[in-house]
Short mmCIF file of C-alpha atoms in Angstrom, two decimals:
data_model
loop_
_atom_site.label_atom_id
_atom_site.label_comp_id
_atom_site.label_asym_id
_atom_site.label_seq_id
_atom_site.Cartn_x
_atom_site.Cartn_y
_atom_site.Cartn_z
CA MET A 104 -54.20 54.39 -129.68
CA LEU A 105 -52.97 55.08 -126.18
CA GLY A 106 -50.00 53.06 -124.96
CA ARG A 107 -50.50 50.47 -122.24
CA GLY A 108 -48.49 52.52 -119.76
CA LEU A 109 -50.58 55.65 -120.34
CA LEU A 110 -53.83 53.70 -120.08
CA LEU A 111 -52.69 52.14 -116.81
CA GLU A 112 -51.61 55.51 -115.51
CA ARG A 113 -55.00 57.04 -116.27
CA ALA A 114 -56.78 54.10 -114.66
CA LEU A 115 -54.72 54.42 -111.50
CA LEU A 116 -55.31 58.15 -111.31
CA ALA A 117 -59.05 57.64 -111.79
CA ALA A 118 -58.99 55.12 -108.94
CA THR A 119 -57.96 57.84 -106.52
CA ALA A 120 -61.46 59.32 -106.81
CA VAL A 121 -63.10 56.19 -105.37
CA PRO A 122 -62.46 56.91 -101.66
CA PHE A 123 -63.92 60.38 -102.04
CA LEU A 124 -67.04 59.11 -103.75
CA LEU A 125 -67.41 56.63 -100.89
CA ALA A 126 -67.01 59.53 -98.48
CA ALA A 127 -69.93 61.25 -100.17
CA ALA A 128 -72.00 58.09 -99.84
CA ALA A 129 -71.11 57.85 -96.14
CA ALA A 130 -72.17 61.42 -95.42
CA PRO A 131 -75.50 62.11 -93.70
CA ALA A 132 -78.42 62.35 -96.12
CA GLY A 133 -79.22 65.77 -97.46
CA ALA A 134 -82.47 67.45 -98.36
CA ASP A 135 -84.10 66.60 -101.67
CA GLY A 136 -83.46 68.99 -104.53
CA GLN A 137 -86.12 70.08 -107.00
CA VAL A 138 -85.43 68.75 -110.50
CA VAL A 139 -85.43 71.74 -112.83
CA PHE A 140 -84.63 69.70 -115.95
CA ARG A 141 -82.51 66.85 -117.24
CA PHE A 142 -79.86 67.16 -119.92
CA THR A 143 -81.40 65.52 -122.99
CA ASP A 144 -78.24 65.84 -125.08
CA ARG A 145 -76.39 62.52 -124.86
CA GLU A 146 -73.20 64.37 -125.82
CA ILE A 147 -73.26 65.85 -122.31
CA VAL A 148 -71.83 62.85 -120.53
CA GLU A 149 -69.53 64.38 -117.89
CA SER A 150 -71.02 67.76 -117.01
CA SER A 151 -68.35 69.55 -115.01
CA GLY A 152 -69.12 73.13 -114.07
CA LEU A 153 -72.38 75.02 -114.36
CA ALA A 154 -73.36 78.63 -115.02
CA VAL A 155 -76.57 80.53 -115.74
CA VAL A 156 -76.24 83.02 -118.61
CA ASP A 157 -79.18 84.97 -120.04
CA GLY A 158 -81.69 82.38 -118.87
CA LEU A 159 -79.73 79.43 -120.29
CA PHE A 160 -77.73 76.85 -118.36
CA VAL A 161 -74.17 76.47 -119.60
CA THR A 162 -71.90 73.48 -119.00
CA VAL A 163 -68.84 71.68 -120.34
CA ASN A 164 -67.73 68.08 -120.36
CA ASP A 165 -64.87 66.97 -118.16
CA SER A 166 -61.43 66.24 -119.60
CA GLY A 167 -61.34 64.13 -122.76
CA ASP A 168 -63.82 66.18 -124.78
CA THR A 169 -63.03 68.70 -127.48
CA GLY A 170 -63.20 72.38 -126.56
CA ARG A 171 -66.93 73.00 -126.67
CA VAL A 172 -69.51 74.67 -124.46
CA PHE A 173 -73.17 73.63 -124.27
CA ALA A 174 -76.03 76.10 -123.79
CA VAL A 175 -79.19 74.38 -122.52
CA ASP A 176 -82.78 75.63 -122.37
CA PRO A 177 -84.14 74.79 -118.89
CA ALA A 178 -87.70 74.63 -120.22
CA THR A 179 -86.89 71.44 -122.14
CA GLY A 180 -83.39 70.34 -121.14
CA ASP A 181 -82.42 70.48 -124.81
CA THR A 182 -79.12 71.86 -126.02
CA VAL A 183 -79.91 75.00 -128.02
CA GLY A 184 -76.36 76.09 -128.79
CA VAL A 185 -72.84 74.65 -128.90
CA THR A 186 -69.78 76.88 -129.08
CA THR A 187 -66.56 75.24 -130.24
CA TRP A 188 -63.63 77.28 -128.99
CA ALA A 189 -60.59 74.94 -129.06
CA GLU A 190 -59.60 71.68 -130.71
CA GLU A 191 -57.63 70.01 -127.93
CA PRO A 192 -57.81 71.62 -124.50
CA VAL A 193 -55.92 69.77 -121.77
CA ASP A 194 -58.42 69.35 -118.91
CA VAL A 195 -61.51 71.57 -118.94
CA GLU A 196 -63.26 71.54 -115.56
CA ALA A 197 -65.30 74.70 -115.04
CA VAL A 198 -67.37 77.54 -116.47
CA ALA A 199 -68.29 80.89 -114.90
CA PRO A 200 -70.37 83.85 -116.14
CA ALA A 201 -68.27 86.47 -117.94
CA GLY A 202 -71.00 88.95 -118.90
CA ASP A 203 -72.10 90.10 -122.36
CA GLY A 204 -73.35 86.65 -123.35
CA SER A 205 -70.10 84.87 -122.64
CA VAL A 206 -68.50 82.56 -120.09
CA TRP A 207 -65.05 81.93 -118.72
CA VAL A 208 -64.01 78.37 -119.52
CA GLY A 209 -61.49 76.94 -117.09
CA ASP A 210 -58.92 74.56 -118.58
CA ILE A 211 -57.58 74.23 -115.05
CA GLY A 212 -57.58 70.52 -114.23
CA ASP A 213 -54.33 68.75 -113.42
CA ASN A 214 -54.88 65.40 -111.72
CA PRO A 215 -51.23 64.25 -111.99
CA ARG A 216 -49.93 67.70 -110.92
CA ALA A 217 -47.82 67.93 -114.06
CA ARG A 218 -48.82 71.20 -115.77
CA ASP A 219 -46.51 74.20 -115.55
CA SER A 220 -49.51 76.43 -116.25
CA VAL A 221 -53.26 76.28 -116.81
CA ALA A 222 -55.55 78.45 -118.93
CA VAL A 223 -58.85 80.29 -119.03
CA ALA A 224 -60.70 81.51 -122.11
CA ARG A 225 -63.58 83.94 -122.54
CA VAL A 226 -66.04 82.23 -124.87
CA PRO A 227 -69.34 83.52 -126.34
CA VAL A 228 -72.38 81.33 -125.70
CA GLY A 229 -76.06 81.40 -126.55
CA ARG A 230 -78.58 79.97 -128.95
CA GLY A 231 -77.20 78.56 -132.18
CA ASP A 232 -74.01 76.68 -132.94
CA ARG A 233 -70.79 78.58 -133.61
CA ASP A 234 -67.13 77.80 -134.15
CA VAL A 235 -64.80 80.45 -132.76
CA THR A 236 -61.64 78.36 -132.94
CA GLY A 237 -58.80 80.75 -133.70
CA ASP A 238 -61.13 83.74 -133.40
CA ALA A 239 -59.19 86.79 -132.22
CA GLY A 240 -62.18 87.72 -130.08
CA VAL A 241 -61.75 84.65 -127.88
CA ALA A 242 -59.20 85.80 -125.33
CA THR A 243 -57.13 83.06 -123.69
CA TYR A 244 -54.95 83.68 -120.66
CA THR A 245 -52.29 81.59 -118.95
CA LEU A 246 -52.46 81.18 -115.17
CA VAL A 247 -49.68 79.92 -112.91
CA HIS A 248 -49.99 78.51 -109.40
CA PRO A 249 -47.39 80.14 -107.11
CA ASP A 250 -46.21 76.90 -105.47
CA GLY A 251 -46.11 74.60 -108.47
CA PRO A 252 -48.77 72.54 -110.26
CA GLN A 253 -52.15 72.14 -108.58
CA ASP A 254 -55.36 70.42 -109.64
CA ALA A 255 -58.45 72.66 -109.67
CA GLU A 256 -62.08 72.33 -110.71
CA SER A 257 -63.61 75.57 -109.42
CA LEU A 258 -63.56 78.87 -111.30
CA LEU A 259 -65.53 81.85 -109.96
CA VAL A 260 -65.97 85.46 -111.06
CA GLU A 261 -66.20 88.22 -108.45
CA PRO A 262 -69.30 90.36 -109.11
CA GLY A 263 -68.57 93.96 -109.92
CA THR A 264 -64.85 93.56 -110.56
CA GLY A 265 -64.94 90.51 -112.83
CA ARG A 266 -61.82 89.21 -111.10
CA LEU A 267 -61.24 85.47 -111.45
CA VAL A 268 -61.00 83.18 -108.43
CA VAL A 269 -59.59 79.64 -108.68
CA VAL A 270 -60.03 77.02 -105.96
CA SER A 271 -57.69 74.05 -105.89
CA LYS A 272 -58.99 70.53 -105.41
CA THR A 273 -57.00 68.93 -102.60
CA ILE A 274 -57.72 66.34 -99.95
CA PHE A 275 -57.11 68.26 -96.74
CA GLY A 276 -58.44 71.71 -97.57
CA ALA A 277 -58.59 73.68 -100.78
CA GLU A 278 -56.57 76.79 -101.50
CA VAL A 279 -58.49 79.84 -102.72
CA LEU A 280 -56.49 81.99 -105.14
CA VAL A 281 -57.21 85.18 -107.07
CA ALA A 282 -55.95 86.14 -110.51
CA PRO A 283 -54.50 89.58 -111.22
CA GLU A 284 -57.10 92.32 -111.58
CA ARG A 285 -56.02 92.82 -115.20
CA LEU A 286 -55.02 89.67 -117.03
CA ASP A 287 -51.99 89.87 -119.29
CA PRO A 288 -52.71 88.12 -122.61
CA ASP A 289 -49.00 87.45 -122.98
CA GLY A 290 -48.83 86.03 -119.46
CA PRO A 291 -48.08 84.22 -117.34
CA ASN A 292 -50.58 85.51 -114.77
CA GLU A 293 -49.59 84.34 -111.28
CA LEU A 294 -52.38 83.43 -108.89
CA THR A 295 -52.29 84.79 -105.32
CA PRO A 296 -53.48 82.66 -102.37
CA VAL A 297 -56.06 84.41 -100.16
CA GLY A 298 -57.37 81.64 -97.91
CA ALA A 299 -58.53 78.05 -97.47
CA ALA A 300 -61.78 76.21 -98.04
CA LEU A 301 -63.34 72.77 -97.92
CA PRO A 302 -61.44 69.72 -99.19
CA VAL A 303 -62.12 68.21 -102.61
CA ALA A 304 -63.89 71.29 -103.97
CA THR A 305 -65.52 70.44 -107.31
CA ASP A 306 -67.16 73.78 -108.21
CA GLY A 307 -68.17 77.16 -106.83
CA ALA A 308 -70.04 80.37 -107.55
CA PHE A 309 -70.51 83.86 -106.15
CA PHE A 310 -73.84 85.18 -104.97
CA PRO A 311 -74.96 88.40 -106.70
CA ASP A 312 -74.20 90.47 -103.58
CA GLY A 313 -70.48 89.85 -104.07
CA ARG A 314 -70.18 89.33 -100.29
CA HIS A 315 -70.74 85.58 -100.33
CA LEU A 316 -69.68 82.59 -102.37
CA VAL A 317 -70.54 78.92 -102.26
CA LEU A 318 -68.27 75.92 -102.85
CA ARG A 319 -69.33 72.32 -103.17
CA ASP A 320 -67.76 68.90 -102.88
CA TYR A 321 -69.42 65.56 -103.60
CA SER A 322 -71.84 65.72 -100.65
CA ARG A 323 -72.24 69.28 -99.33
CA ALA A 324 -72.17 72.96 -100.20
CA VAL A 325 -70.54 75.53 -97.91
CA VAL A 326 -71.28 79.26 -97.97
CA TYR A 327 -68.39 81.64 -97.16
CA THR A 328 -68.05 85.37 -96.74
CA TRP A 329 -65.88 87.19 -99.26
CA PRO A 330 -63.09 88.08 -99.02
CA ASP A 331 -62.67 86.86 -95.41
CA LEU A 332 -63.71 83.26 -96.20
CA ALA A 333 -65.50 82.85 -92.88
CA VAL A 334 -68.01 79.99 -92.91
CA VAL A 335 -71.61 81.22 -92.87
CA GLY A 336 -73.19 77.77 -93.02
CA GLU A 337 -73.50 74.61 -95.06
CA VAL A 338 -76.13 72.33 -96.55
CA ARG A 339 -76.04 68.66 -97.37
CA LEU A 340 -76.65 68.06 -101.06
CA PRO A 341 -78.88 65.37 -102.56
CA GLU A 342 -77.17 62.19 -103.69
CA GLN A 343 -75.72 62.58 -107.18
CA GLN A 344 -73.71 60.32 -109.45
CA GLN A 345 -70.67 62.63 -109.30
CA GLY A 346 -71.61 66.19 -108.45
CA GLU A 347 -69.25 68.66 -110.12
CA GLY A 348 -71.42 71.68 -110.85
CA ILE A 349 -72.98 74.51 -108.84
CA ALA A 350 -74.40 77.83 -110.02
CA VAL A 351 -76.18 80.85 -108.55
CA ASP A 352 -78.44 82.93 -110.76
CA ARG A 353 -79.31 86.63 -110.53
CA ARG A 354 -82.24 85.81 -108.25
CA ASP A 355 -79.95 84.13 -105.67
CA ARG A 356 -81.22 80.66 -106.56
CA VAL A 357 -78.74 77.79 -106.21
CA PHE A 358 -78.50 74.94 -108.73
CA VAL A 359 -76.34 71.81 -108.78
CA SER A 360 -75.47 69.35 -111.54
CA SER A 361 -73.65 66.05 -111.93
CA GLU A 362 -71.76 63.93 -114.39
CA GLY A 363 -73.72 61.19 -116.16
CA VAL A 364 -75.91 60.83 -119.22
CA GLU A 365 -79.24 62.66 -118.87
CA ALA A 366 -78.21 63.88 -115.43
CA PRO A 367 -80.65 66.21 -113.67
CA VAL A 368 -80.00 69.82 -112.71
CA LEU A 369 -81.44 70.41 -109.25
CA ARG A 370 -82.53 73.56 -107.45
CA ILE A 371 -81.37 73.67 -103.82
CA ASP A 372 -83.19 75.73 -101.21
CA LEU A 373 -80.80 77.04 -98.57
CA PRO A 374 -82.08 76.75 -94.99
CA ALA A 375 -83.84 79.84 -93.61
CA ASP A 376 -81.23 80.36 -90.91
CA LEU A 377 -78.46 80.30 -93.52
CA ARG A 378 -80.30 82.84 -95.66
CA ALA A 379 -80.79 85.02 -92.58
CA ALA A 380 -77.07 84.84 -91.80
CA MET A 381 -76.37 86.13 -95.32
CA ALA A 382 -78.59 89.20 -94.92
CA PRO A 383 -76.86 92.60 -95.20
CA ASP A 384 -77.64 93.44 -91.57
CA ALA A 385 -76.57 90.05 -90.18
CA PRO A 386 -73.55 90.01 -87.82
CA ALA A 387 -70.31 89.11 -89.58
CA PRO A 388 -69.24 85.52 -88.81
CA ASP A 389 -65.97 84.92 -87.02
CA PRO A 390 -63.24 83.93 -89.53
CA SER A 391 -62.17 81.22 -87.09
CA THR A 392 -65.39 79.40 -88.04
CA ASN A 393 -63.52 78.20 -91.13
CA PRO A 394 -62.07 74.85 -89.97
CA ASP A 395 -59.87 74.66 -93.06
CA ALA A 396 -58.05 77.93 -92.39
CA GLY A 397 -55.70 76.48 -89.77
CA ASP A 398 -52.52 74.46 -89.98
CA GLY A 399 -52.04 70.72 -90.07
CA LEU A 400 -54.66 68.66 -91.84
CA GLY A 401 -56.93 71.66 -92.33
CA VAL A 402 -59.68 70.23 -90.12
CA ASP A 403 -60.25 70.64 -86.39
CA LEU A 404 -61.65 67.20 -85.62
CA THR A 405 -62.69 68.31 -82.13
CA ALA A 406 -65.15 70.69 -83.76
CA VAL A 407 -66.66 68.11 -86.12
CA ASP A 408 -70.01 66.67 -85.14
CA GLU A 409 -70.02 62.94 -84.42
CA ALA A 410 -72.43 62.36 -87.31
CA GLU A 411 -69.87 63.79 -89.71
CA ARG A 412 -66.85 61.81 -88.50
CA PRO A 413 -67.37 58.80 -90.83
CA GLU A 414 -66.34 60.91 -93.84
CA TRP A 415 -62.79 61.54 -92.74
CA PRO A 416 -61.51 57.95 -92.63
CA TRP A 417 -62.38 57.78 -96.32
CA PHE A 418 -60.45 60.97 -97.01
CA LEU A 419 -57.50 59.67 -95.02
CA GLY A 420 -57.74 56.40 -96.92
CA GLY A 421 -57.81 58.36 -100.16
CA PHE A 422 -54.67 60.22 -99.15
CA LEU A 423 -52.83 57.00 -98.31
CA ALA A 424 -54.07 55.35 -101.49
CA LEU A 425 -52.87 58.33 -103.49
CA GLY A 426 -49.39 57.91 -102.02
CA VAL A 427 -49.33 54.23 -102.96
CA LEU A 428 -50.59 54.95 -106.47
CA LEU A 429 -48.03 57.68 -107.03
CA ALA A 430 -45.31 55.29 -105.97
CA LEU A 431 -46.66 52.73 -108.41
CA LEU A 432 -46.78 55.30 -111.21
CA ARG A 433 -43.21 56.30 -110.51
CA SER A 434 -42.08 52.68 -110.70
CA LEU A 435 -43.92 52.17 -114.00
CA ARG A 436 -42.24 55.07 -115.78
CA PRO A 437 -39.39 54.22 -118.16
CA ARG A 438 -35.97 54.69 -116.58
#
């Protein structure tokens, strides 16, 4: 049984998400996505993170679940394999393709900003259930944020090099960080900041060309160049219960997923002009097109279209609410 104080603390922390979900609801409507399938497995209740591996869709539940990874057949939506890799991870939030029939699982969440380090593990996935708990072949690595604890939900793998990229989840602009080229199993492996991205990033993925990546929040997906992190373009996403998954397959197709029982996985068609801007012969975008790369709040409000302005009062409200809640939490702790 959890103590009353811990239960209250978790409830207060969960409440901080409300303004951001309202921000998503206030955003301009996006294009409809094509439903590829729905998760039929009622054990998948909080899908957080999405990857396509050998024709299967791979996901994990948000924090609170045991350490397991689900492999789903898109033809039916049925779970065809579950890999158990850990008994009690702290806060699993993401998966990313690792090659050779495996994925990187990101135990990188930290809502209260209290973890000295986070972790990633390379886990085999595929058809059939397996338990690799304690298996020497499941490599786990410790990662450390350079400026202290940070919450993160996005884990990406750079094509070609296999280098890991972590994107923090913050209100006024995410921080994009890279892991060392060679991870030390004895750690810790310190992350290195390389740029900024959209606020409240919930997942991301590289395109196969290795020159572009996409990050999503609860209402939109933004395409960036790599490694400059210049904005190429963005697309409004369909309404979802709580969208925390995005994946790109080998054919450049983009898919998004959401928390919720029997939630759908949607295919998103990027606008033609955005696809054209990603072409190899397209002019390189100006890095200054990234509104989150500057100082201050990370957003140049003078450059934001009037139709998009209603989102930011919710984010500001979320920031203020977070401050109040943190003060409450501090007062509730035993002295």
